[in-house]
PDB file of C-alpha atoms in Angstrom:
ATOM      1  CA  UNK Y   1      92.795 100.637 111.373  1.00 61.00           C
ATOM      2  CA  UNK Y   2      90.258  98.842 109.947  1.00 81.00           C
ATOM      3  CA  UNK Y   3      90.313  94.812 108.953  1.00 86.00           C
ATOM      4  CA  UNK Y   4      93.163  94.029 106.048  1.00 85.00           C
ATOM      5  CA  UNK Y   5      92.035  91.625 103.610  1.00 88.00           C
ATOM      6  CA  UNK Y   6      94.270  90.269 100.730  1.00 88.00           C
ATOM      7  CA  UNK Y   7      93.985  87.720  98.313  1.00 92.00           C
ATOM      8  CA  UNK Y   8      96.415  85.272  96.912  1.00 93.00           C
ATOM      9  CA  UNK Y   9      96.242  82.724  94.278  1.00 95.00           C
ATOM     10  CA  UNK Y  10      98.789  80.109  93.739  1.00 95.00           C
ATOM     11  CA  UNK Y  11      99.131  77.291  90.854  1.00 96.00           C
ATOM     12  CA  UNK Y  12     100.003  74.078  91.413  1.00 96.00           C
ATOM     13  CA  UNK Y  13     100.168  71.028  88.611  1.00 96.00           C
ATOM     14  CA  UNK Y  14      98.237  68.980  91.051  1.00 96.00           C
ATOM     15  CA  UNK Y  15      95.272  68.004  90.513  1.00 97.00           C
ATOM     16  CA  UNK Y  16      92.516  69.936  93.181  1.00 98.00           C
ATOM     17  CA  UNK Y  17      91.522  66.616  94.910  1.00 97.00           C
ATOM     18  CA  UNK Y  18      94.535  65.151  96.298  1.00 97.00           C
ATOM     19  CA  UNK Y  19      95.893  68.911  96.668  1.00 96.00           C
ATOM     20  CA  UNK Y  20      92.981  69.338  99.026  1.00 97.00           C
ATOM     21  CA  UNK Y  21      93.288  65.851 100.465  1.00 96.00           C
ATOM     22  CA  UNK Y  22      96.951  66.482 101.596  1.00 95.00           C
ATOM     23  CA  UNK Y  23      96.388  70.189 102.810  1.00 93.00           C
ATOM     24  CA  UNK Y  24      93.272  70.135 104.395  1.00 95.00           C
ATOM     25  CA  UNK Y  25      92.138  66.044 105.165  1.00 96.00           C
ATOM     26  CA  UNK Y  26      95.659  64.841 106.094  1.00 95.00           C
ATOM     27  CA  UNK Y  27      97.443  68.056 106.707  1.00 94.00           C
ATOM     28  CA  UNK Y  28      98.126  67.222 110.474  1.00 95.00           C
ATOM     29  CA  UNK Y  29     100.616  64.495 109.311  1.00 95.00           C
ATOM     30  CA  UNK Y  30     101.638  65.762 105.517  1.00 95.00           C
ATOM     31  CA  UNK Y  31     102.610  69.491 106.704  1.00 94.00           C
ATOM     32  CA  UNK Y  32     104.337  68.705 109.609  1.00 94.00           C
ATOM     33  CA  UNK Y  33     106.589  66.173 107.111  1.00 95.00           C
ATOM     34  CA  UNK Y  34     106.676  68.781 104.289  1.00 94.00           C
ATOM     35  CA  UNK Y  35     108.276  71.368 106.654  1.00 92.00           C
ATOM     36  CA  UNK Y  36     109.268  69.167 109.227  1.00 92.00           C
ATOM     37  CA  UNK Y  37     111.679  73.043 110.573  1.00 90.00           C
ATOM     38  CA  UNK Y  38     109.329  74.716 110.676  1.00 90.00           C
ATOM     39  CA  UNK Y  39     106.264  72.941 111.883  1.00 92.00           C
ATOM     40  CA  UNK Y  40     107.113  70.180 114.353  1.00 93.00           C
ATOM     41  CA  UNK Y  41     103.422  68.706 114.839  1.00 93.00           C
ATOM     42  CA  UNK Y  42      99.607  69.240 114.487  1.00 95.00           C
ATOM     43  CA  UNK Y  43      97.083  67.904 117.416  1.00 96.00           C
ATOM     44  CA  UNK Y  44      93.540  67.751 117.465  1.00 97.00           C
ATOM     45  CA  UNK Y  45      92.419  69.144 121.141  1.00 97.00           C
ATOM     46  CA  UNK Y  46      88.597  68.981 120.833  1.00 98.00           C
ATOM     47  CA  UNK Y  47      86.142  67.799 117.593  1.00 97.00           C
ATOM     48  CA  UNK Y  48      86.189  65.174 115.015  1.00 95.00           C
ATOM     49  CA  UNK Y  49      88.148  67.068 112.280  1.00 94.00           C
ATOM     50  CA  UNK Y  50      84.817  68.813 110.941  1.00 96.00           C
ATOM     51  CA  UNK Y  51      83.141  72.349 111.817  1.00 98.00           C
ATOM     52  CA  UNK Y  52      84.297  73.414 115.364  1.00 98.00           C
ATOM     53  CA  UNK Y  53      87.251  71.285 115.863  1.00 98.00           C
ATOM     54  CA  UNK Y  54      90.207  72.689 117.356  1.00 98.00           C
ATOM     55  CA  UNK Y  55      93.789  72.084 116.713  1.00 97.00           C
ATOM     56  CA  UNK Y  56      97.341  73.216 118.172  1.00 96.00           C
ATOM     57  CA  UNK Y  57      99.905  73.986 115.766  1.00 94.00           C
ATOM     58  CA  UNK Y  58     103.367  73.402 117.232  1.00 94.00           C
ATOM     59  CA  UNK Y  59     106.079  75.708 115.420  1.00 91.00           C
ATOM     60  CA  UNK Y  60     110.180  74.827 115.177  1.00 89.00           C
ATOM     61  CA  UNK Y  61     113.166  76.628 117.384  1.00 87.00           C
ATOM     62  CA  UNK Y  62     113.785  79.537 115.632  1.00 80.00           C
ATOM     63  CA  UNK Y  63     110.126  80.511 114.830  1.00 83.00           C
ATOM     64  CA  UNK Y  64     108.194  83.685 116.319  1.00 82.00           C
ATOM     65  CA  UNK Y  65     105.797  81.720 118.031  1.00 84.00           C
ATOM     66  CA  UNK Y  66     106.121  78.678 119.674  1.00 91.00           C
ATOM     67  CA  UNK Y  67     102.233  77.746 118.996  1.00 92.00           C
ATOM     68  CA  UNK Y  68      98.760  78.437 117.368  1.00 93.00           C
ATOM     69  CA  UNK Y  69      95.450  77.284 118.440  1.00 96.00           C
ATOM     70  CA  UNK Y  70      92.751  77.486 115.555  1.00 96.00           C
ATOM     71  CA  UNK Y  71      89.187  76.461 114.847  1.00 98.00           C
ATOM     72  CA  UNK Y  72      87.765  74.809 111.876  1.00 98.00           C
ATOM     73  CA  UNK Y  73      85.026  77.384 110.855  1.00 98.00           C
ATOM     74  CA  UNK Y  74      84.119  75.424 107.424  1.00 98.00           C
ATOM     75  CA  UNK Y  75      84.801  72.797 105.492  1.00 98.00           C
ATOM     76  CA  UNK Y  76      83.296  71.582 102.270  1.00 98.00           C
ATOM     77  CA  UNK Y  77      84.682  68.169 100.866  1.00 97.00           C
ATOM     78  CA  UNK Y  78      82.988  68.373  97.333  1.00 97.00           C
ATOM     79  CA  UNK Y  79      83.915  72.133  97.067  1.00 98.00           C
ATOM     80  CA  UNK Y  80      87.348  71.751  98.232  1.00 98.00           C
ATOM     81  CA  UNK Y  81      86.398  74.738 100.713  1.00 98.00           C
ATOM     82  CA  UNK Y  82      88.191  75.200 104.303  1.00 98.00           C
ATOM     83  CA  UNK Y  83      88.379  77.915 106.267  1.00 98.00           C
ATOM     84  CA  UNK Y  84      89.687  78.000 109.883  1.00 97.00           C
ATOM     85  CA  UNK Y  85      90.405  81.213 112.588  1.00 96.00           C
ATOM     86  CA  UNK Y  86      93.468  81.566 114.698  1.00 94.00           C
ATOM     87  CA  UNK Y  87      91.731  81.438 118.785  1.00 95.00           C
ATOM     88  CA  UNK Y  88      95.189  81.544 120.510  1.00 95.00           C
ATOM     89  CA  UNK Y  89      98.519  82.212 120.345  1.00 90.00           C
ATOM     90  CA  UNK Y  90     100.333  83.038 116.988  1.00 79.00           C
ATOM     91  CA  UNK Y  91     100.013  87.228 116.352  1.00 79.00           C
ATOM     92  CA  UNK Y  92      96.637  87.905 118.660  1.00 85.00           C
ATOM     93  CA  UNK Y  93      99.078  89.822 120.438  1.00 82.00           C
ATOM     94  CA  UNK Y  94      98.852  92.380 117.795  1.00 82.00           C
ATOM     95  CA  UNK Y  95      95.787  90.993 116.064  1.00 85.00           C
ATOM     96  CA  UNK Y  96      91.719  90.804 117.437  1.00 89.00           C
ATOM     97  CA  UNK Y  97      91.287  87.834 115.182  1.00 91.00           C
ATOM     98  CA  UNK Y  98      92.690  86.115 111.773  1.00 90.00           C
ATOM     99  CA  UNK Y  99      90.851  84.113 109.410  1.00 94.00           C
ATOM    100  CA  UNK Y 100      91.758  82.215 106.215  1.00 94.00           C
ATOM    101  CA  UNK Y 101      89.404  80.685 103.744  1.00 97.00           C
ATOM    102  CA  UNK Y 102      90.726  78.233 101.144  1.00 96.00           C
ATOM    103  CA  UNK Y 103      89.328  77.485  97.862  1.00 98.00           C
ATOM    104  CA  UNK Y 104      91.110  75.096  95.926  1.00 98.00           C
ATOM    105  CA  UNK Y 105      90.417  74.977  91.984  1.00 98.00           C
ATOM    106  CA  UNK Y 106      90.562  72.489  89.558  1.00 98.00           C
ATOM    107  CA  UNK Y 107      92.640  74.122  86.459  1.00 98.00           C
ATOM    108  CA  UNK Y 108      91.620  72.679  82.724  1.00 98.00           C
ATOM    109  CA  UNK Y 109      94.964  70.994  82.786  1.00 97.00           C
ATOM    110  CA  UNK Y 110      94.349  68.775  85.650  1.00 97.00           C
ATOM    111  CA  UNK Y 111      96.167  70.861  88.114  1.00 97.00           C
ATOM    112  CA  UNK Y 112      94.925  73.387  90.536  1.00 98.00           C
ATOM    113  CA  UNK Y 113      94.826  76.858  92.176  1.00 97.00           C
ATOM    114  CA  UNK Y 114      94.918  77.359  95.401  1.00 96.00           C
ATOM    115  CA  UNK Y 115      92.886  80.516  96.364  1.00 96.00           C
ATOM    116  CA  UNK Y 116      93.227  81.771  99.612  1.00 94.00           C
ATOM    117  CA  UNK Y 117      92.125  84.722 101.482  1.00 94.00           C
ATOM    118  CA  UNK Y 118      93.262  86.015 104.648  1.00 90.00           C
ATOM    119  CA  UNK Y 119      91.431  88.625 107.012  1.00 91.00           C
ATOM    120  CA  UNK Y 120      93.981  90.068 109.474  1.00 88.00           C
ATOM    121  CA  UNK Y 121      92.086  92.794 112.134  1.00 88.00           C
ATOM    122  CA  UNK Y 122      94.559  94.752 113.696  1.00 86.00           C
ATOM    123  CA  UNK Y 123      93.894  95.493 117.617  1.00 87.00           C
ATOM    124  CA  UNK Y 124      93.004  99.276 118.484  1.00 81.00           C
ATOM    125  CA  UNK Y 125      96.171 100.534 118.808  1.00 71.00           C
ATOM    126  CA  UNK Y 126      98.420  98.114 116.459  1.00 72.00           C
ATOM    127  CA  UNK Y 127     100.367  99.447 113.852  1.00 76.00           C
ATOM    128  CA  UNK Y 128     100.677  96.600 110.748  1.00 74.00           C
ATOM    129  CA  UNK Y 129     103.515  97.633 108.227  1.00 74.00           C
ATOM    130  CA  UNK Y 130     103.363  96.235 104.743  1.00 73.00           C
ATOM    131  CA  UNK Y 131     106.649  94.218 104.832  1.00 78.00           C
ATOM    132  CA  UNK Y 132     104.654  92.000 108.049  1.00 75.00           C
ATOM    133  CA  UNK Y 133     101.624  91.620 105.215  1.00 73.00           C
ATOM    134  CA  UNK Y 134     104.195  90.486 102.196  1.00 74.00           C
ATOM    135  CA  UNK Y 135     106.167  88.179 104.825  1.00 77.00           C
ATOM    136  CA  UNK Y 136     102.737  86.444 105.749  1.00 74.00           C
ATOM    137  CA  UNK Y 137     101.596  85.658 102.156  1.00 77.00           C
ATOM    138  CA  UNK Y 138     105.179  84.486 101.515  1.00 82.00           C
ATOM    139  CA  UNK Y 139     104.583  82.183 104.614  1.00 81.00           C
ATOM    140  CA  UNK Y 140     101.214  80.753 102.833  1.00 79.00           C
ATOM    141  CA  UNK Y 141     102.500  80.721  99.806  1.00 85.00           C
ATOM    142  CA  UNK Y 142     105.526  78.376 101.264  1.00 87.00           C
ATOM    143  CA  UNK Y 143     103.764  76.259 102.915  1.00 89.00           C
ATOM    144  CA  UNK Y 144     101.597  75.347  99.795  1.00 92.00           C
ATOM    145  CA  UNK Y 145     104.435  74.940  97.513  1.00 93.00           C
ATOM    146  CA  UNK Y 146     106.478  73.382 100.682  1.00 94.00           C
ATOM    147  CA  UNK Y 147     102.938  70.734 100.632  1.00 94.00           C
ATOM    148  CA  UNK Y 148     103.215  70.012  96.706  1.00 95.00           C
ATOM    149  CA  UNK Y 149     107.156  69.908  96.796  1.00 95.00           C
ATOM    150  CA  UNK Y 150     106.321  66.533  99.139  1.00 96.00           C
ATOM    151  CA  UNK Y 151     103.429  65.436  97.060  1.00 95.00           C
ATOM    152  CA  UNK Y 152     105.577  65.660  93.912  1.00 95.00           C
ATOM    153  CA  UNK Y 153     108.271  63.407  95.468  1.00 96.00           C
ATOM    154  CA  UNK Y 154     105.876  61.343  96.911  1.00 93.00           C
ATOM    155  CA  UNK Y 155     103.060  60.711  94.330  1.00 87.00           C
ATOM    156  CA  UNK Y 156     101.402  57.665  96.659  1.00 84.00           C
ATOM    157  CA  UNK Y 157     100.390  60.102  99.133  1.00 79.00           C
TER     158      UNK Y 157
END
């Protein structure tokens, strides 16, 4: 089974800067309070934030995984461009790698769209069904609309 790519946009009414500022700049402290269940805490284990940095994800009781290490692959302030691979933990049990890349819009009507791809290759021998695909872009999709839920209630941010 070859790589599985898929593609997701998702509209937001705010505006592509502090979208990107709160998901990607200060997403170590803004995610873990917009889903404070399901993601208990973000640490940065090696790098300044930028290209190469690497970060442990610490998931809630009742989630799959207890952990996920990634690495910052790209990030593009003026662009509002991030991308980042899982290294450890997470689904590498069934996966040889996952990637995301982020690309977060500016809409005419001063909100945004958050376009993100995700690149999912399956180990050798791993079997992915399509209700594991649909549950991980409801995931993303969650955790975006999780992120502008707390911006929305918390315009200062």
């Amino acid at each position: 089974m070859g790589a599985i790519t898929y593609d997701m946009e998702i509209p937001s009414s705010i505006s592509a800067e502090k979208m990107f500022k709160a998901f990607v700049l200060d997403g170590d402290t803004i995610i873990p309070k917009a889903l404070p269940h399901a993601i208990t805490g973000v640490q940065t284990l090696e790098g300044d934030g930028g290209v190469g940095t690497i970060k442990l994800t610490t998931f809630g009781e009742g989630s799959v995984h207890k952990s996920v290490k990634h690495r910052i692959d790209g990030l593009d302030k003026e662009n509002f461009t991030y991308s980042y691979s899982i290294i450890e933990g997470g689904a590498l049990d069934v996966f040889e790698s996952i990637s995301y890349h982020i690309k977060i819009v500016a809409t005419p009507d001063g909100g945004c769209i958050c376009k993100n791809r995700s690149i999912y290759t399956p180990k050798c021998d791993a079997q992915v069904s399509e209700e594991e695909i649909k549950a991980g872009k409801e995931r993303a999709s969650g955790i975006f609309k999780k992120v502008e839920a707390y911006l929305l209630a918390n315009p200062d941010c």
